[in-house]
């Protein structure tokens, strides 16, 4: 790869792909003096945040569909909600496989997403009484494997 004439700090703002390619080359060559450290730190931080956000988003979708399937009396919808639950669970498992430390945040994530789901579902299903807190096992393994409605 040819060396860019634009310093990496400027390249970050005008051509992100080129910045990543040149940063990777500098790292591979152990040319640490040429690195754009500030933006490299920012990008590494954002990768971690993206993993946490993906985990939280998938957990939110899973909890929402479990809540609907368990509490909402709409039998014609059950199959669709169950299918969605079956599709979400492996996504969460994949995230945990890639980043096992996501499990450390699970208790707080579960509480937060449950409250978010309550805010969303209560107005949508006005005739359904949802508990104020998660009523099932708090085990992540159970959440990823049990059908709470059986």
PDB file of C-alpha atoms in Angstrom:
ATOM      1  CA  UNK A   1       0.000   0.000   0.000  1.00  0.00           C
ATOM      2  CA  UNK A   2       1.386   3.398  -0.872  1.00  0.00           C
ATOM      3  CA  UNK A   3       1.786   5.955   1.844  1.00  0.00           C
ATOM      4  CA  UNK A   4      -0.839   8.666   1.738  1.00  0.00           C
ATOM      5  CA  UNK A   5       0.342  12.234   1.421  1.00  0.00           C
ATOM      6  CA  UNK A   6      -2.418  13.285   3.828  1.00  0.00           C
ATOM      7  CA  UNK A   7      -1.583  12.945   7.531  1.00  0.00           C
ATOM      8  CA  UNK A   8      -3.666  10.253   9.229  1.00  0.00           C
ATOM      9  CA  UNK A   9      -5.379  12.737  11.550  1.00  0.00           C
ATOM     10  CA  UNK A  10      -6.768  14.594   8.546  1.00  0.00           C
ATOM     11  CA  UNK A  11      -7.431  11.423   6.576  1.00  0.00           C
ATOM     12  CA  UNK A  12      -9.747  10.212   9.343  1.00  0.00           C
ATOM     13  CA  UNK A  13     -12.223  12.999   8.527  1.00  0.00           C
ATOM     14  CA  UNK A  14     -11.981  12.969   4.751  1.00  0.00           C
ATOM     15  CA  UNK A  15     -11.574   9.255   3.849  1.00  0.00           C
ATOM     16  CA  UNK A  16     -12.360   6.871   6.694  1.00  0.00           C
ATOM     17  CA  UNK A  17     -11.725   3.707   4.656  1.00  0.00           C
ATOM     18  CA  UNK A  18      -8.286   4.928   3.636  1.00  0.00           C
ATOM     19  CA  UNK A  19      -7.615   5.883   7.267  1.00  0.00           C
ATOM     20  CA  UNK A  20      -8.443   2.326   8.408  1.00  0.00           C
ATOM     21  CA  UNK A  21      -6.256   0.785   5.721  1.00  0.00           C
ATOM     22  CA  UNK A  22      -3.283   2.977   6.538  1.00  0.00           C
ATOM     23  CA  UNK A  23      -3.760   2.558  10.277  1.00  0.00           C
ATOM     24  CA  UNK A  24      -3.808  -1.221   9.817  1.00  0.00           C
ATOM     25  CA  UNK A  25      -0.639  -1.064   7.721  1.00  0.00           C
ATOM     26  CA  UNK A  26       1.125   1.054  10.344  1.00  0.00           C
ATOM     27  CA  UNK A  27       0.093  -1.400  13.060  1.00  0.00           C
ATOM     28  CA  UNK A  28       1.233  -4.420  11.055  1.00  0.00           C
ATOM     29  CA  UNK A  29       4.566  -2.739  10.386  1.00  0.00           C
ATOM     30  CA  UNK A  30       4.829  -1.674  14.034  1.00  0.00           C
ATOM     31  CA  UNK A  31       5.200   1.882  12.833  1.00  0.00           C
ATOM     32  CA  UNK A  32       3.608   3.309  15.961  1.00  0.00           C
ATOM     33  CA  UNK A  33       4.928   6.832  15.504  1.00  0.00           C
ATOM     34  CA  UNK A  34       2.755   7.279  12.424  1.00  0.00           C
ATOM     35  CA  UNK A  35      -0.469   6.267  14.155  1.00  0.00           C
ATOM     36  CA  UNK A  36      -3.369   8.620  14.757  1.00  0.00           C
ATOM     37  CA  UNK A  37      -3.677   7.553  18.388  1.00  0.00           C
ATOM     38  CA  UNK A  38      -6.599   9.796  19.385  1.00  0.00           C
ATOM     39  CA  UNK A  39      -8.884   8.573  16.610  1.00  0.00           C
ATOM     40  CA  UNK A  40      -7.666   4.989  16.988  1.00  0.00           C
ATOM     41  CA  UNK A  41      -8.686   5.053  20.662  1.00  0.00           C
ATOM     42  CA  UNK A  42     -12.057   6.537  19.707  1.00  0.00           C
ATOM     43  CA  UNK A  43     -12.657   3.801  17.136  1.00  0.00           C
ATOM     44  CA  UNK A  44     -11.701   0.994  19.516  1.00  0.00           C
ATOM     45  CA  UNK A  45     -14.028   2.451  22.151  1.00  0.00           C
ATOM     46  CA  UNK A  46     -16.828   2.635  19.589  1.00  0.00           C
ATOM     47  CA  UNK A  47     -16.346  -1.039  18.700  1.00  0.00           C
ATOM     48  CA  UNK A  48     -16.956  -1.998  22.321  1.00  0.00           C
ATOM     49  CA  UNK A  49     -19.975   0.274  22.545  1.00  0.00           C
ATOM     50  CA  UNK A  50     -21.363  -1.210  19.334  1.00  0.00           C
ATOM     51  CA  UNK A  51     -21.125  -4.711  20.820  1.00  0.00           C
ATOM     52  CA  UNK A  52     -22.927  -3.575  23.970  1.00  0.00           C
ATOM     53  CA  UNK A  53     -25.611  -1.802  21.941  1.00  0.00           C
ATOM     54  CA  UNK A  54     -26.139  -4.841  19.720  1.00  0.00           C
ATOM     55  CA  UNK A  55     -26.492  -7.064  22.795  1.00  0.00           C
ATOM     56  CA  UNK A  56     -28.918  -4.665  24.433  1.00  0.00           C
ATOM     57  CA  UNK A  57     -30.962  -4.314  21.240  1.00  0.00           C
ATOM     58  CA  UNK A  58     -31.276  -8.074  20.785  1.00  0.00           C
ATOM     59  CA  UNK A  59     -32.124  -8.501  24.474  1.00  0.00           C
ATOM     60  CA  UNK A  60     -34.809  -5.830  24.134  1.00  0.00           C
ATOM     61  CA  UNK A  61     -36.359  -7.608  21.164  1.00  0.00           C
ATOM     62  CA  UNK A  62     -36.262 -10.956  22.974  1.00  0.00           C
ATOM     63  CA  UNK A  63     -37.789  -9.649  26.189  1.00  0.00           C
ATOM     64  CA  UNK A  64     -40.481  -7.779  24.263  1.00  0.00           C
ATOM     65  CA  UNK A  65     -41.561 -10.893  22.402  1.00  0.00           C
ATOM     66  CA  UNK A  66     -41.466 -13.063  25.522  1.00  0.00           C
ATOM     67  CA  UNK A  67     -43.647 -10.482  27.266  1.00  0.00           C
ATOM     68  CA  UNK A  68     -46.112 -10.411  24.387  1.00  0.00           C
ATOM     69  CA  UNK A  69     -46.226 -14.188  24.118  1.00  0.00           C
ATOM     70  CA  UNK A  70     -46.703 -14.705  27.855  1.00  0.00           C
ATOM     71  CA  UNK A  71     -49.009 -11.824  28.797  1.00  0.00           C
ATOM     72  CA  UNK A  72     -50.931 -10.717  25.705  1.00  0.00           C
ATOM     73  CA  UNK A  73     -54.024 -12.824  25.002  1.00  0.00           C
ATOM     74  CA  UNK A  74     -53.830 -12.944  21.214  1.00  0.00           C
ATOM     75  CA  UNK A  75     -53.517 -16.634  20.233  1.00  0.00           C
ATOM     76  CA  UNK A  76     -53.394 -15.846  16.517  1.00  0.00           C
ATOM     77  CA  UNK A  77     -50.126 -13.963  17.146  1.00  0.00           C
ATOM     78  CA  UNK A  78     -48.442 -16.644  19.267  1.00  0.00           C
ATOM     79  CA  UNK A  79     -46.759 -18.476  16.395  1.00  0.00           C
ATOM     80  CA  UNK A  80     -45.213 -15.280  15.021  1.00  0.00           C
ATOM     81  CA  UNK A  81     -43.966 -14.173  18.432  1.00  0.00           C
ATOM     82  CA  UNK A  82     -42.502 -17.625  19.117  1.00  0.00           C
ATOM     83  CA  UNK A  83     -40.787 -17.647  15.722  1.00  0.00           C
ATOM     84  CA  UNK A  84     -39.281 -14.238  16.445  1.00  0.00           C
ATOM     85  CA  UNK A  85     -38.033 -15.488  19.832  1.00  0.00           C
ATOM     86  CA  UNK A  86     -36.410 -18.505  18.145  1.00  0.00           C
ATOM     87  CA  UNK A  87     -34.703 -16.182  15.646  1.00  0.00           C
ATOM     88  CA  UNK A  88     -33.391 -13.728  18.248  1.00  0.00           C
ATOM     89  CA  UNK A  89     -31.881 -16.255  20.642  1.00  0.00           C
ATOM     90  CA  UNK A  90     -29.059 -17.431  18.322  1.00  0.00           C
ATOM     91  CA  UNK A  91     -28.228 -13.790  17.560  1.00  0.00           C
ATOM     92  CA  UNK A  92     -27.641 -13.200  21.271  1.00  0.00           C
ATOM     93  CA  UNK A  93     -25.661 -16.438  21.542  1.00  0.00           C
ATOM     94  CA  UNK A  94     -23.450 -15.303  18.646  1.00  0.00           C
ATOM     95  CA  UNK A  95     -22.787 -11.961  20.319  1.00  0.00           C
ATOM     96  CA  UNK A  96     -21.829 -13.702  23.566  1.00  0.00           C
ATOM     97  CA  UNK A  97     -19.589 -16.152  21.713  1.00  0.00           C
ATOM     98  CA  UNK A  98     -17.688 -13.251  20.152  1.00  0.00           C
ATOM     99  CA  UNK A  99     -17.666 -11.168  23.352  1.00  0.00           C
ATOM    100  CA  UNK A 100     -18.221 -13.343  26.448  1.00  0.00           C
ATOM    101  CA  UNK A 101     -17.776 -10.341  28.748  1.00  0.00           C
ATOM    102  CA  UNK A 102     -21.181  -9.074  27.570  1.00  0.00           C
ATOM    103  CA  UNK A 103     -22.578 -11.494  30.141  1.00  0.00           C
ATOM    104  CA  UNK A 104     -21.177  -9.242  32.881  1.00  0.00           C
ATOM    105  CA  UNK A 105     -23.693  -6.540  31.947  1.00  0.00           C
ATOM    106  CA  UNK A 106     -26.621  -8.940  31.627  1.00  0.00           C
ATOM    107  CA  UNK A 107     -28.374  -8.264  34.988  1.00  0.00           C
ATOM    108  CA  UNK A 108     -28.457  -4.498  34.392  1.00  0.00           C
ATOM    109  CA  UNK A 109     -29.358  -4.945  30.726  1.00  0.00           C
ATOM    110  CA  UNK A 110     -32.265  -7.219  31.623  1.00  0.00           C
ATOM    111  CA  UNK A 111     -33.688  -4.693  34.080  1.00  0.00           C
ATOM    112  CA  UNK A 112     -33.220  -1.774  31.684  1.00  0.00           C
ATOM    113  CA  UNK A 113     -34.727  -3.495  28.645  1.00  0.00           C
ATOM    114  CA  UNK A 114     -37.664  -4.781  30.674  1.00  0.00           C
ATOM    115  CA  UNK A 115     -38.510  -1.215  31.679  1.00  0.00           C
ATOM    116  CA  UNK A 116     -38.118  -0.052  28.072  1.00  0.00           C
ATOM    117  CA  UNK A 117     -40.410  -2.840  26.903  1.00  0.00           C
ATOM    118  CA  UNK A 118     -42.989  -1.879  29.513  1.00  0.00           C
ATOM    119  CA  UNK A 119     -43.025   1.700  28.214  1.00  0.00           C
ATOM    120  CA  UNK A 120     -43.516   0.434  24.687  1.00  0.00           C
ATOM    121  CA  UNK A 121     -46.019  -2.363  25.313  1.00  0.00           C
ATOM    122  CA  UNK A 122     -48.346  -0.806  27.895  1.00  0.00           C
ATOM    123  CA  UNK A 123     -49.790   1.760  25.458  1.00  0.00           C
ATOM    124  CA  UNK A 124     -49.985  -0.838  22.659  1.00  0.00           C
ATOM    125  CA  UNK A 125     -51.800  -3.423  24.767  1.00  0.00           C
ATOM    126  CA  UNK A 126     -53.935  -1.347  27.135  1.00  0.00           C
ATOM    127  CA  UNK A 127     -56.035  -4.319  28.249  1.00  0.00           C
ATOM    128  CA  UNK A 128     -52.992  -6.352  29.289  1.00  0.00           C
ATOM    129  CA  UNK A 129     -51.542  -6.157  32.790  1.00  0.00           C
ATOM    130  CA  UNK A 130     -47.766  -6.408  32.683  1.00  0.00           C
ATOM    131  CA  UNK A 131     -45.841  -6.778  35.969  1.00  0.00           C
ATOM    132  CA  UNK A 132     -43.596  -3.884  36.979  1.00  0.00           C
ATOM    133  CA  UNK A 133     -40.521  -6.147  37.039  1.00  0.00           C
ATOM    134  CA  UNK A 134     -39.293  -9.248  35.238  1.00  0.00           C
ATOM    135  CA  UNK A 135     -41.120 -12.182  36.831  1.00  0.00           C
ATOM    136  CA  UNK A 136     -39.116 -15.095  35.476  1.00  0.00           C
ATOM    137  CA  UNK A 137     -35.736 -16.612  36.219  1.00  0.00           C
ATOM    138  CA  UNK A 138     -32.884 -14.159  35.822  1.00  0.00           C
ATOM    139  CA  UNK A 139     -30.564 -16.793  34.376  1.00  0.00           C
ATOM    140  CA  UNK A 140     -29.264 -15.848  30.940  1.00  0.00           C
ATOM    141  CA  UNK A 141     -29.121 -19.512  29.993  1.00  0.00           C
ATOM    142  CA  UNK A 142     -32.812 -19.862  30.850  1.00  0.00           C
ATOM    143  CA  UNK A 143     -33.700 -16.724  28.926  1.00  0.00           C
ATOM    144  CA  UNK A 144     -32.002 -18.177  25.868  1.00  0.00           C
ATOM    145  CA  UNK A 145     -33.577 -21.622  26.171  1.00  0.00           C
ATOM    146  CA  UNK A 146     -36.845 -21.728  28.107  1.00  0.00           C
ATOM    147  CA  UNK A 147     -40.316 -21.216  26.707  1.00  0.00           C
ATOM    148  CA  UNK A 148     -41.806 -19.389  29.682  1.00  0.00           C
ATOM    149  CA  UNK A 149     -45.379 -19.741  28.419  1.00  0.00           C
ATOM    150  CA  UNK A 150     -45.432 -23.556  28.600  1.00  0.00           C
TER     151      UNK A 150
END
